[in-house]
């Protein structure tokens, strides 16, 4: 059995920052990194918008830096996954994938969210080579180039508008014959000259030698007038939503209709005393490395204050 004042579930900017602050507060945190140590940023080739890296930094390298910083202050960082929790009473209990039981006075949940993909093999083939699920993270690399955004909701329209300010041309690939976005967003997209909406199009695959050079599409799939279409693009952005990694916590903690963990009064606190949330698992709006790191700091400070209060 493992006992700790603070169990941190999940890594990435939120989890590692929480570990840095909790370690420096002498909480002796135990952190489980989960199935994807370092979180979503490990799928990003270069991060240019995190303060302190004027030349940019590889996403994997940045996560290694944060991890080493936490370990320097004594954090016990483990690469396993928490598979089960029992928040019925304090101290809280959890089990990892090796069968170990962890008993913790406080818990910080930083399990993040996973971008939804179409499920095409080419998405993995070209990951970091033209395929992205974060327009605000990677759009800068496609200045004056041509890109495509997949999706028909507000997020897709926002991403298309953002990219249109950087890129020469933006295709918006929409499965249905209409946009699901709000009327205001629809109007903005339709009025933007360098955005072309491809209604009733599905993506079949991507092509390119050393990165994405184009996409194979099908128009009006399954209909009598079905048509195969190829478009030339330099980048392919997924904007069909994110799924917060919160399933094991749902029996114990409140979530919104999308599964994001709810905060109390705008703080990292949840409705259970001593359990805090940080990062994308509780943030459907910003989803940036810097905001995740900030909430990791907040959660650790809240955990320290909770323990001091007895």
XYZ file of C-alpha atoms in Angstrom:
310
model
C 0.000 0.000 0.000
C 1.189 3.505 -0.915
C 0.322 6.394 1.404
C 0.642 10.045 0.454
C -0.630 13.457 1.452
C -1.333 14.224 -2.211
C -2.120 11.904 -5.117
C -1.888 13.505 -8.559
C -3.668 11.604 -11.328
C -2.458 12.523 -14.800
C 0.514 14.357 -16.231
C 0.885 17.049 -18.861
C 1.365 20.714 -17.917
C -1.363 20.554 -15.250
C -0.177 17.398 -13.498
C 3.517 18.194 -13.616
C 2.993 21.775 -12.409
C 0.839 20.476 -9.557
C 3.662 18.064 -8.694
C 6.217 20.902 -8.662
C 4.138 23.013 -6.285
C 3.033 20.103 -4.083
C 6.642 18.895 -3.757
C 7.905 22.329 -2.780
C 5.148 22.454 -0.151
C 6.491 19.208 1.350
C 3.344 17.240 0.492
C 5.384 14.329 -0.871
C 3.095 13.896 -3.895
C 2.731 10.642 -5.801
C 1.894 11.283 -9.455
C 0.602 8.737 -11.953
C 1.276 9.788 -15.544
C -1.359 7.603 -17.188
C -1.479 6.048 -20.649
C 0.096 9.085 -22.330
C 2.816 10.544 -20.106
C 3.068 14.232 -20.876
C -0.455 14.440 -22.258
C -1.545 15.889 -25.601
C 1.573 18.026 -26.009
C 3.623 14.902 -26.695
C 1.770 14.725 -30.025
C 2.832 18.268 -30.941
C 6.123 18.723 -32.749
C 6.843 22.264 -31.585
C 5.313 24.519 -28.937
C 5.864 28.225 -29.648
C 3.347 29.901 -27.348
C 4.499 28.751 -23.893
C 6.324 31.546 -22.018
C 10.021 31.015 -21.449
C 10.856 29.287 -24.729
C 11.656 32.167 -27.123
C 12.795 29.799 -29.875
C 9.966 27.328 -29.285
C 10.359 23.858 -27.833
C 9.527 20.310 -28.844
C 6.395 19.177 -26.992
C 8.060 16.020 -25.682
C 11.112 17.960 -24.530
C 8.953 20.477 -22.698
C 7.136 17.714 -20.821
C 10.463 16.089 -19.923
C 11.647 19.446 -18.566
C 8.555 19.791 -16.380
C 8.848 16.210 -15.158
C 12.526 16.643 -14.243
C 11.692 19.847 -12.390
C 9.055 18.044 -10.330
C 11.418 15.145 -9.610
C 14.113 17.595 -8.536
C 11.850 18.672 -5.669
C 11.103 15.075 -4.674
C 7.887 14.160 -6.519
C 7.345 10.402 -6.818
C 6.369 10.174 -10.500
C 5.147 6.834 -11.812
C 4.321 5.794 -15.370
C 1.361 3.602 -14.428
C -2.338 4.353 -14.716
C -4.987 4.790 -12.030
C -7.778 2.385 -12.945
C -10.136 2.709 -9.975
C -10.963 5.260 -7.272
C -13.033 5.222 -4.090
C -14.006 8.712 -2.979
C -16.671 7.572 -0.503
C -14.669 8.780 2.504
C -11.348 10.310 3.491
C -8.604 9.292 3.215
C -9.364 8.587 -0.432
C -8.327 5.350 -2.097
C -7.232 4.405 -5.578
C -5.786 1.412 -7.421
C -3.239 1.405 -10.212
C -2.888 -0.948 -13.170
C -0.392 -3.068 -11.239
C -2.901 -3.675 -8.440
C -1.268 -1.349 -5.914
C -3.557 0.508 -3.510
C -2.918 4.198 -2.894
C -4.304 6.011 0.144
C -4.289 9.798 -0.119
C -5.361 12.731 2.044
C -5.912 14.898 -1.040
C -6.294 14.149 -4.741
C -5.547 16.357 -7.752
C -7.173 15.149 -10.973
C -5.311 16.244 -14.104
C -6.268 13.545 -16.591
C -6.806 15.923 -19.519
C -9.008 15.451 -22.546
C -8.474 13.520 -25.760
C -9.191 15.049 -29.144
C -11.703 13.145 -31.221
C -10.391 11.846 -34.519
C -12.080 10.469 -37.616
C -10.374 7.115 -37.171
C -8.392 7.220 -40.416
C -4.989 5.468 -40.465
C -3.561 8.556 -42.201
C -4.306 10.681 -39.138
C -1.672 8.761 -37.174
C 0.661 8.505 -40.163
C 0.813 12.290 -40.558
C 0.519 13.261 -36.876
C 2.844 16.206 -36.363
C 3.439 16.294 -40.141
C 0.332 18.214 -41.133
C -2.356 16.708 -38.903
C -3.373 18.644 -35.798
C -6.268 18.835 -33.362
C -5.376 22.303 -32.076
C -5.617 25.275 -34.440
C -4.454 27.790 -31.830
C -1.435 25.600 -31.034
C -0.277 24.840 -34.566
C -1.941 27.346 -36.892
C 1.110 29.616 -36.796
C 3.087 27.017 -38.777
C 0.706 27.339 -41.738
C 0.975 31.053 -42.440
C 0.150 31.835 -46.087
C -0.540 28.153 -46.745
C -3.726 26.198 -47.497
C -5.381 24.101 -44.788
C -8.584 22.176 -44.131
C -10.698 22.078 -40.975
C -13.044 19.149 -40.332
C -16.275 19.838 -38.443
C -19.469 21.838 -38.568
C -19.941 23.157 -35.041
C -18.828 26.300 -33.231
C -15.327 24.928 -32.570
C -14.777 24.145 -36.249
C -16.021 27.583 -37.286
C -13.846 29.295 -34.669
C -10.823 27.325 -35.842
C -11.576 28.125 -39.495
C -11.881 31.840 -38.709
C -8.674 31.818 -36.680
C -6.779 29.994 -39.420
C -8.214 32.273 -42.115
C -6.368 35.180 -40.503
C -3.076 33.316 -40.985
C -3.568 31.110 -44.016
C -3.992 31.797 -47.699
C -7.057 29.539 -47.903
C -9.132 27.422 -45.529
C -11.425 24.585 -46.534
C -14.149 23.727 -44.021
C -15.104 20.074 -44.547
C -18.665 19.521 -43.304
C -20.312 16.103 -43.298
C -23.863 17.454 -43.327
C -25.545 19.873 -45.787
C -25.575 22.559 -43.059
C -23.485 23.980 -40.218
C -24.383 23.153 -36.601
C -22.684 26.293 -35.341
C -24.527 29.290 -33.932
C -26.013 31.708 -36.463
C -23.414 34.349 -35.665
C -20.544 31.920 -36.276
C -22.130 30.652 -39.480
C -22.448 34.180 -40.815
C -18.850 35.060 -39.984
C -17.534 31.962 -41.735
C -19.664 32.496 -44.817
C -18.580 36.120 -45.083
C -14.865 35.323 -44.861
C -13.528 35.386 -48.411
C -10.732 32.828 -47.987
C -12.918 30.170 -46.332
C -14.575 27.669 -48.664
C -17.209 25.409 -47.096
C -17.424 21.912 -48.560
C -20.870 20.707 -47.504
C -21.744 16.990 -47.649
C -18.096 15.963 -47.853
C -16.385 13.144 -45.946
C -12.651 12.595 -45.679
C -11.422 9.268 -47.030
C -7.710 9.781 -46.475
C -4.685 12.036 -46.763
C -1.701 11.952 -49.076
C 1.776 13.402 -49.302
C 5.403 12.303 -49.383
C 7.025 13.950 -46.346
C 3.867 15.441 -44.872
C 0.305 16.276 -45.792
C -0.023 17.506 -49.365
C -3.716 16.845 -49.914
C -6.892 15.044 -48.878
C -9.084 12.492 -50.620
C -12.750 13.411 -50.098
C -16.075 11.962 -51.153
C -19.031 14.254 -51.871
C -22.572 13.047 -51.132
C -21.369 9.626 -50.012
C -23.778 6.807 -50.825
C -25.945 8.944 -53.102
C -26.478 8.413 -56.831
C -24.361 11.452 -57.608
C -21.509 10.468 -55.263
C -18.281 12.109 -56.381
C -14.626 11.669 -55.402
C -12.780 14.941 -54.821
C -9.123 15.684 -54.071
C -8.010 18.965 -52.510
C -4.447 20.266 -52.181
C -3.685 21.267 -48.577
C -0.668 21.715 -46.324
C -2.466 21.118 -43.016
C -5.438 19.084 -41.797
C -7.131 20.238 -38.569
C -9.610 18.133 -36.594
C -12.338 20.170 -34.872
C -14.938 17.546 -34.036
C -14.629 17.879 -30.282
C -12.727 16.563 -27.284
C -13.580 13.844 -24.780
C -12.468 14.560 -21.215
C -10.742 11.588 -19.582
C -13.049 11.507 -16.573
C -15.012 8.241 -16.780
C -13.672 6.667 -13.568
C -14.580 9.776 -11.563
C -18.195 10.112 -12.716
C -19.686 7.974 -9.898
C -18.141 10.392 -7.377
C -17.864 13.850 -8.942
C -20.203 16.149 -10.853
C -19.593 16.660 -14.562
C -21.263 18.763 -17.213
C -23.170 17.205 -20.118
C -19.896 16.682 -22.035
C -18.159 14.952 -19.136
C -15.922 17.818 -17.957
C -15.453 17.870 -14.182
C -17.213 20.758 -12.471
C -15.357 23.283 -10.342
C -16.763 25.012 -7.274
C -16.980 28.809 -7.310
C -14.411 29.108 -10.097
C -11.722 27.424 -7.984
C -10.017 24.031 -8.522
C -12.184 22.623 -5.702
C -14.843 19.996 -6.361
C -17.896 19.198 -4.241
C -15.799 16.669 -2.257
C -13.390 18.077 0.349
C -9.755 17.552 -0.563
C -10.343 16.662 -4.211
C -9.217 19.192 -6.797
C -9.169 19.399 -10.585
C -6.667 20.915 -12.998
C -6.168 21.215 -16.734
C -8.265 20.112 -19.675
C -10.384 17.559 -17.784
C -12.189 20.564 -16.302
C -11.683 23.092 -19.112
C -13.813 22.871 -22.264
C -12.977 26.459 -23.243
C -9.264 27.298 -23.335
C -7.381 23.969 -23.559
C -3.925 25.563 -23.659
C -0.700 24.386 -22.022
C -0.281 27.653 -20.137
C -3.819 27.647 -18.716
C -3.447 23.989 -17.725
C -0.183 24.751 -15.922
C -1.853 27.651 -14.105
C -4.662 25.470 -12.806
C -2.122 22.838 -11.734
C -0.496 25.499 -9.582
C -3.884 26.533 -8.158
C -4.867 22.948 -7.341
C -1.620 22.273 -5.476
C -1.946 25.477 -3.451
C -5.551 24.557 -2.589
C -4.418 21.078 -1.518
C -1.730 22.576 0.737
C -4.218 25.002 2.333
C -6.739 22.205 2.825
C -4.181 20.085 4.698
C -3.003 23.022 6.806
C -6.590 23.732 7.802
C -6.810 20.215 9.181
